[in-house]
Coordinates of C-alpha atoms (C1' of nucleotides) in Angstrom, one line a residue:
Chain A
M1 CA 101.4 98.5 136.2
L2 CA 104.7 100.2 136.1
T3 CA 107.3 99.1 138.5
G4 CA 110.2 101.1 140.0
T5 CA 112.0 102.1 136.7
D6 CA 110.1 103.7 133.9
L7 CA 111.4 101.3 131.2
L8 CA 108.8 100.1 128.8
T9 CA 108.1 96.5 127.7
V10 CA 107.5 95.5 124.1
G11 CA 103.8 95.3 124.6
Q12 CA 103.7 98.8 126.0
M13 CA 105.8 100.0 123.0
T14 CA 103.5 98.4 120.5
A15 CA 100.5 100.0 122.1
R16 CA 102.0 103.4 122.3
S17 CA 103.9 103.6 119.1
G18 CA 101.7 101.6 116.8
F19 CA 104.5 99.6 115.5
A20 CA 104.3 95.8 115.6
A21 CA 106.6 94.0 118.0
S22 CA 108.2 92.4 114.9
A23 CA 108.9 95.7 113.5
L24 CA 110.5 96.9 116.7
R25 CA 112.8 93.8 116.6
Y26 CA 113.6 94.5 113.1
Y27 CA 114.5 98.2 113.7
E28 CA 116.7 97.0 116.5
A29 CA 118.5 94.5 114.4
E30 CA 118.9 97.3 111.8
G31 CA 120.4 99.6 114.4
L32 CA 117.6 102.2 114.2
I33 CA 116.7 101.8 117.9
S34 CA 118.1 100.1 120.9
A35 CA 116.8 98.4 124.0
S36 CA 118.3 97.1 127.3
R37 CA 117.5 93.6 128.6
T38 CA 116.1 92.1 131.7
S39 CA 118.0 89.4 133.4
G40 CA 115.8 87.0 131.5
G41 CA 116.6 88.5 128.3
Q42 CA 113.5 90.5 127.5
R43 CA 113.7 93.9 126.0
R44 CA 113.1 97.1 127.9
Y45 CA 112.8 100.4 126.2
E46 CA 113.6 103.8 127.4
R47 CA 110.9 106.3 127.0
H48 CA 112.8 108.4 124.5
I49 CA 112.7 105.6 122.0
L50 CA 109.1 106.5 121.4
R51 CA 110.3 109.7 120.0
R52 CA 112.8 107.9 117.8
L53 CA 109.8 105.8 116.5
A54 CA 107.8 108.9 116.0
F55 CA 110.7 110.2 113.8
I56 CA 110.9 106.9 111.9
R57 CA 107.1 106.9 111.3
A58 CA 107.2 110.6 110.1
A59 CA 110.2 110.0 107.8
Q60 CA 108.4 106.9 106.3
N61 CA 105.5 109.1 105.5
I62 CA 107.7 111.5 103.7
G63 CA 109.1 108.6 101.7
L64 CA 112.5 107.9 103.2
S65 CA 113.9 104.4 103.3
L66 CA 114.9 102.9 106.5
E67 CA 118.5 103.3 105.4
E68 CA 118.1 107.0 104.9
I69 CA 116.4 107.3 108.3
K70 CA 119.0 105.4 109.9
E71 CA 121.6 107.9 108.5
A72 CA 119.5 110.8 109.8
L73 CA 119.2 109.2 113.2
G74 CA 122.9 108.9 113.2
K75 CA 123.2 112.6 113.2
L76 CA 121.6 113.0 116.6
P77 CA 124.0 113.7 119.5
E78 CA 125.5 110.7 121.0
G79 CA 125.8 111.3 124.6
R80 CA 122.6 113.1 125.5
T81 CA 118.9 112.8 125.0
P82 CA 118.0 114.6 121.8
T83 CA 116.3 118.0 122.4
P84 CA 113.4 119.3 120.3
A85 CA 116.0 121.4 118.5
D86 CA 117.9 118.3 117.5
W87 CA 114.8 116.7 116.0
A88 CA 114.0 119.9 114.2
K89 CA 117.5 120.1 112.7
I90 CA 117.5 116.8 111.2
S91 CA 113.8 117.2 110.1
R92 CA 114.5 120.4 108.2
A93 CA 115.9 118.6 105.1
W94 CA 112.5 116.9 104.6
R95 CA 110.9 120.0 103.5
G96 CA 112.8 120.2 100.3
R97 CA 112.2 116.6 99.7
L98 CA 108.5 117.1 100.1
E99 CA 108.5 120.2 97.9
E100 CA 110.1 118.2 95.2
E101 CA 107.7 115.3 95.5
I102 CA 104.8 117.7 95.4
E103 CA 106.1 119.6 92.4
A104 CA 106.7 116.4 90.4
L105 CA 103.2 115.3 91.1
V106 CA 101.8 118.6 90.1
R107 CA 103.8 118.5 86.8
L108 CA 102.4 115.0 86.3
R109 CA 98.9 116.2 86.9
D110 CA 99.2 119.2 84.6
G111 CA 100.7 116.9 81.9
L112 CA 97.8 114.6 82.4
E113 CA 95.4 117.5 81.7
Q114 CA 97.1 118.1 78.4
C115 CA 97.0 114.4 77.6
I116 CA 93.3 114.1 78.4
G117 CA 92.6 117.2 76.6
C118 CA 94.2 115.9 73.3
G119 CA 93.9 112.1 74.0
C120 CA 97.5 111.8 72.9
L121 CA 98.8 109.1 75.1
S122 CA 101.8 108.2 73.0
M123 CA 105.3 107.2 73.1
K124 CA 106.1 110.1 70.8
R125 CA 104.3 113.1 72.2
C126 CA 102.8 112.4 75.6
R127 CA 104.1 114.5 78.3
I128 CA 103.4 112.2 81.1
S129 CA 104.8 109.0 79.5
N130 CA 107.5 109.6 76.9
P131 CA 110.6 107.7 77.3
D132 CA 111.4 108.0 73.6
D133 CA 113.0 111.3 73.6
V134 CA 115.1 110.3 76.6
A135 CA 116.2 106.8 75.4
G136 CA 118.9 108.2 73.1
R137 CA 120.2 110.5 75.8
Y138 CA 120.4 108.3 78.8
G139 CA 119.9 104.8 77.5
S140 CA 117.0 102.5 78.1
G141 CA 114.9 102.6 81.2
A142 CA 115.1 106.3 81.7
V143 CA 111.8 108.3 82.0
T144 CA 111.1 111.8 81.0
L145 CA 109.2 113.6 83.6
P146 CA 109.1 112.2 87.0
E147 CA 112.6 110.7 87.5
L148 CA 112.4 111.9 91.1
L149 CA 109.0 110.4 91.5
R150 CA 110.0 107.0 90.1
E151 CA 113.0 106.8 92.5
D152 CA 110.5 107.3 95.3
R153 CA 107.8 104.9 94.1
R154 CA 109.6 101.9 92.7
T155 CA 112.2 99.8 94.6
H156 CA 114.7 99.4 91.8
G157 CA 115.1 99.4 88.0
Chain B
M1 CA 98.9 98.9 58.5
L2 CA 98.2 95.7 56.3
T3 CA 101.9 95.1 55.7
G4 CA 103.2 92.3 57.7
T5 CA 106.6 93.9 58.0
D6 CA 105.7 96.5 60.6
L7 CA 105.8 94.2 63.4
L8 CA 108.5 95.1 66.0
T9 CA 111.1 92.8 67.5
V10 CA 111.9 92.7 71.2
G11 CA 114.9 94.8 70.6
Q12 CA 113.0 97.5 68.8
M13 CA 110.5 97.5 71.5
T14 CA 113.1 98.0 74.3
A15 CA 114.6 100.8 72.2
R16 CA 111.4 102.6 71.6
S17 CA 109.7 102.0 74.9
G18 CA 112.5 102.1 77.3
F19 CA 111.3 98.9 79.0
A20 CA 113.8 96.0 79.4
A21 CA 113.2 92.9 77.4
S22 CA 112.6 91.1 80.7
A23 CA 110.0 93.6 81.7
L24 CA 108.2 93.0 78.4
R25 CA 108.1 89.3 78.9
Y26 CA 107.0 89.8 82.4
Y27 CA 104.1 92.1 81.3
E28 CA 103.2 89.5 78.7
A29 CA 103.1 86.7 81.3
E30 CA 101.0 89.0 83.5
G31 CA 98.6 89.7 80.6
L32 CA 99.1 93.4 80.3
I33 CA 100.5 93.1 76.7
S34 CA 100.4 90.6 73.9
A35 CA 102.6 89.5 71.1
S36 CA 102.4 87.3 68.1
R37 CA 105.2 84.9 67.3
T38 CA 107.5 84.0 64.3
S39 CA 107.5 80.5 63.1
G40 CA 110.7 80.1 65.1
G41 CA 109.0 81.3 68.3
Q42 CA 110.3 84.8 68.6
R43 CA 108.1 87.6 69.7
R44 CA 106.7 90.2 67.2
Y45 CA 104.9 93.2 68.6
E46 CA 102.3 95.3 66.9
R47 CA 102.9 99.0 66.9
H48 CA 100.0 99.8 69.1
I49 CA 101.5 97.9 71.9
L50 CA 103.9 100.9 72.3
R51 CA 100.9 102.9 73.2
R52 CA 99.9 100.3 75.8
L53 CA 103.4 100.6 77.2
A54 CA 103.1 104.3 77.4
F55 CA 100.0 104.0 79.3
I56 CA 101.6 101.5 81.6
R57 CA 104.6 103.8 82.2
A58 CA 102.3 106.8 82.9
A59 CA 100.1 104.8 85.2
Q60 CA 103.2 103.6 87.2
N61 CA 104.2 107.2 87.5
I62 CA 100.9 108.0 89.0
G63 CA 101.4 105.2 91.4
L64 CA 99.2 102.4 90.2
S65 CA 100.1 98.8 90.7
L66 CA 100.4 96.5 87.7
E67 CA 97.3 94.9 89.0
E68 CA 95.4 98.1 88.8
I69 CA 96.9 98.9 85.4
K70 CA 95.8 95.6 84.1
E71 CA 92.3 96.2 85.3
A72 CA 92.4 99.7 83.6
L73 CA 93.7 98.1 80.4
G74 CA 90.9 95.7 80.5
K75 CA 88.5 98.5 80.0
L76 CA 89.7 99.2 76.6
P77 CA 87.5 98.1 73.6
E78 CA 88.3 94.5 72.7
G79 CA 87.8 94.2 69.0
R80 CA 89.4 97.5 67.6
T81 CA 92.5 99.5 68.1
P82 CA 91.8 102.0 70.9
T83 CA 91.2 105.6 69.9
P84 CA 92.7 108.5 71.6
A85 CA 89.3 109.0 73.2
D86 CA 89.4 105.5 74.7
W87 CA 92.8 106.2 76.3
A88 CA 91.5 109.6 77.5
K89 CA 88.5 107.9 79.1
I90 CA 90.5 105.4 81.1
S91 CA 93.0 108.1 82.2
R92 CA 90.5 110.4 83.5
A93 CA 90.2 108.7 86.8
W94 CA 93.9 109.3 87.5
R95 CA 93.3 113.1 88.0
G96 CA 91.5 112.5 91.3
R97 CA 94.1 110.1 92.4
L98 CA 96.8 112.5 91.7
E99 CA 94.9 115.3 93.5
E100 CA 94.6 113.3 96.5
E101 CA 98.2 112.3 96.5
I102 CA 99.2 116.0 96.1
E103 CA 96.9 117.0 98.9
A104 CA 98.2 114.4 101.3
L105 CA 101.8 115.6 100.5
V106 CA 100.8 119.2 101.0
R107 CA 99.2 118.4 104.4
L108 CA 102.3 116.5 105.4
R109 CA 104.5 119.5 104.4
D110 CA 102.4 121.9 106.3
G111 CA 102.3 119.7 109.4
L112 CA 106.1 119.5 109.0
E113 CA 106.3 123.3 109.1
Q114 CA 104.5 123.2 112.4
C115 CA 106.8 120.5 113.7
I116 CA 109.9 122.3 112.8
G117 CA 108.5 125.5 114.2
C118 CA 107.9 124.1 117.7
G119 CA 110.4 121.2 117.5
C120 CA 107.6 118.9 118.9
L121 CA 108.3 115.5 117.1
S122 CA 106.5 113.4 119.6
M123 CA 104.1 110.5 119.8
K124 CA 101.7 112.7 121.8
R125 CA 101.4 115.9 119.8
C126 CA 103.2 115.8 116.4
R127 CA 100.9 116.3 113.5
I128 CA 103.0 114.4 111.2
S129 CA 103.7 111.4 113.3
N130 CA 101.0 110.6 115.9
P131 CA 99.8 107.1 115.9
D132 CA 98.9 107.3 119.6
D133 CA 95.6 109.0 119.2
V134 CA 94.5 106.7 116.5
A135 CA 95.7 103.5 118.1
G136 CA 92.6 103.3 120.3
R137 CA 90.3 103.9 117.3
Y138 CA 91.7 101.7 114.7
G139 CA 94.0 99.3 116.4
S140 CA 97.8 99.2 116.0
G141 CA 99.6 100.2 112.9
A142 CA 97.2 102.9 112.0
V143 CA 98.7 106.3 111.1
T144 CA 97.2 109.8 111.6
L145 CA 97.7 111.9 108.7
P146 CA 98.7 110.3 105.5
E147 CA 96.8 107.0 105.3
L148 CA 96.3 107.4 101.7
L149 CA 100.0 108.2 101.3
R150 CA 101.1 105.1 103.2
E151 CA 99.0 102.9 101.1
D152 CA 100.8 104.2 98.1
R153 CA 104.2 104.0 99.5
R154 CA 104.4 100.9 101.4
T155 CA 103.5 97.4 100.1
H156 CA 101.5 96.2 103.0
G157 CA 101.2 96.6 106.7
Chain C
dG1 C1' 104.1 76.5 142.9
dC2 C1' 101.5 77.0 139.0
dT3 C1' 99.5 78.9 135.2
dT4 C1' 99.1 81.8 131.6
dG5 C1' 100.2 85.3 128.6
dA6 C1' 103.9 88.0 127.1
dC7 C1' 108.2 87.5 125.3
dC8 C1' 112.6 85.2 123.1
dT9 C1' 115.4 83.4 118.8
dG10 C1' 116.4 82.2 114.1
dA11 C1' 114.9 80.9 109.9
dA12 C1' 111.8 81.2 106.6
dG13 C1' 108.0 83.4 104.1
dT14 C1' 105.6 87.6 101.7
dG15 C1' 104.5 90.8 97.9
dC16 C1' 105.7 93.6 94.2
dA17 C1' 108.0 94.2 90.0
dC18 C1' 111.2 92.8 87.9
dT19 C1' 116.3 90.9 86.8
dT20 C1' 119.6 87.4 86.3
dG21 C1' 121.4 83.0 84.8
dA22 C1' 122.0 78.8 82.4
dA23 C1' 121.3 76.4 78.6
dC24 C1' 119.7 76.5 74.2
dT25 C1' 117.6 78.3 69.3
dT26 C1' 116.7 81.8 65.5
dG27 C1' 117.4 85.0 62.1
dC28 C1' 120.1 87.6 59.2
dA29 C1' 124.6 89.6 57.2
dG30 C1' 128.4 88.3 54.7
Chain D
dC1 C1' 126.6 78.2 54.8
dT2 C1' 128.5 80.0 58.6
dG3 C1' 128.9 83.0 62.5
dC4 C1' 127.0 85.4 66.1
dA5 C1' 124.0 88.8 67.9
dA6 C1' 119.5 88.6 69.3
dG7 C1' 116.1 85.8 70.8
dT8 C1' 113.9 81.7 73.7
dT9 C1' 112.4 79.2 78.4
dC10 C1' 112.1 78.2 83.1
dA11 C1' 113.8 78.7 87.6
dA12 C1' 115.8 81.3 90.9
dG13 C1' 117.5 85.7 92.8
dT14 C1' 116.9 90.7 94.3
dG15 C1' 115.4 94.5 97.5
dC16 C1' 112.8 96.4 100.9
dA17 C1' 110.3 96.2 105.1
dC18 C1' 108.6 93.5 107.4
dT19 C1' 105.5 89.1 109.1
dT20 C1' 105.0 84.5 110.4
dC21 C1' 106.4 80.2 112.4
dA22 C1' 108.3 76.7 115.4
dG23 C1' 109.7 75.8 119.6
dG24 C1' 111.0 77.3 123.7
dT25 C1' 111.5 81.0 128.1
dC26 C1' 110.1 84.6 131.3
dA27 C1' 107.3 87.3 134.7
dA28 C1' 103.6 88.0 137.4
dG29 C1' 99.1 87.1 139.6
dC30 C1' 96.7 83.7 142.2

DNA sequence: GCTTGACCTGAAGTGCACTTGAACTTGCAG
DNA sequence: CTGCAAGTTCAAGTGCACTTCAGGTCAAGC
């Protein structure tokens, strides 16, 4: 199946990474991954690209945008194949991000407890949905509790 | 409540709800809220629409789509102004959803701990990014750990 | 050499949740 | 009655992360 070199075809990459071929092309166009070409113009991927894709998928799961992921990937060493330590280094920042997301959700859940307890869902008092007391301070569109969360969940205001 | 003058203008609604006027129009077009009109065709909102908007914002923070929110709102009683109990009832389902989201994030965080510990980020072994052992079972595009999470965070696969 | 499936490109389409723009009308203060 | 901020409609645009399509090319097994 595999000839002299250990370069991988698009088909092999889709099978091994779970990403669609169109996604791989997209990532290449966006500068997140790279590929060499055969004389006929077909893509051939080095094996370590799989690790890059693993990183991309993991980062997506944490909620990073492709732009952020690209930036993170840019911090990898240029000349050599990244070591496990390199990957660990750039992943370390994720922990804080995840912690924040978890905390925001927990606050939301606890606020919800209160709201369900009192049935208050209101612009004036509700802890999980109260833009009113923020509107004056930040202008319209601001949200009380889960600002962090909203940034993660919605594309733009 | 019988006075005709406590209807709110668009401007008052944007100020009190934090939603942009365009968003209010959009929600009306989508059937999430309603408004009466002046003889000249301008919108006038009843006060209880603010509560509906509070619900919408809260639900968005929990991660529901407008479609889901619309469905939830549809469960409110038709004839009368919803009571706190009505709101509490339809909010109750959120708790489970939030719990699931939190758990998914916690699993992700704990997986990340392991990955950082061993620096393994790999298609083959990494707990937070391993489509490989799923690919055969579900086909391409499937993701090991945070399926629930991915559904929440990405529009479609 | 032929066939066939894998692969190529560039442009356009998708889905959500809105926003923006253009061109026009209403409503209220002075 | 006038001026003008605030409101109206409909169409089109935005941003992300892709997917789909049309129309062609490549690589490998027979």
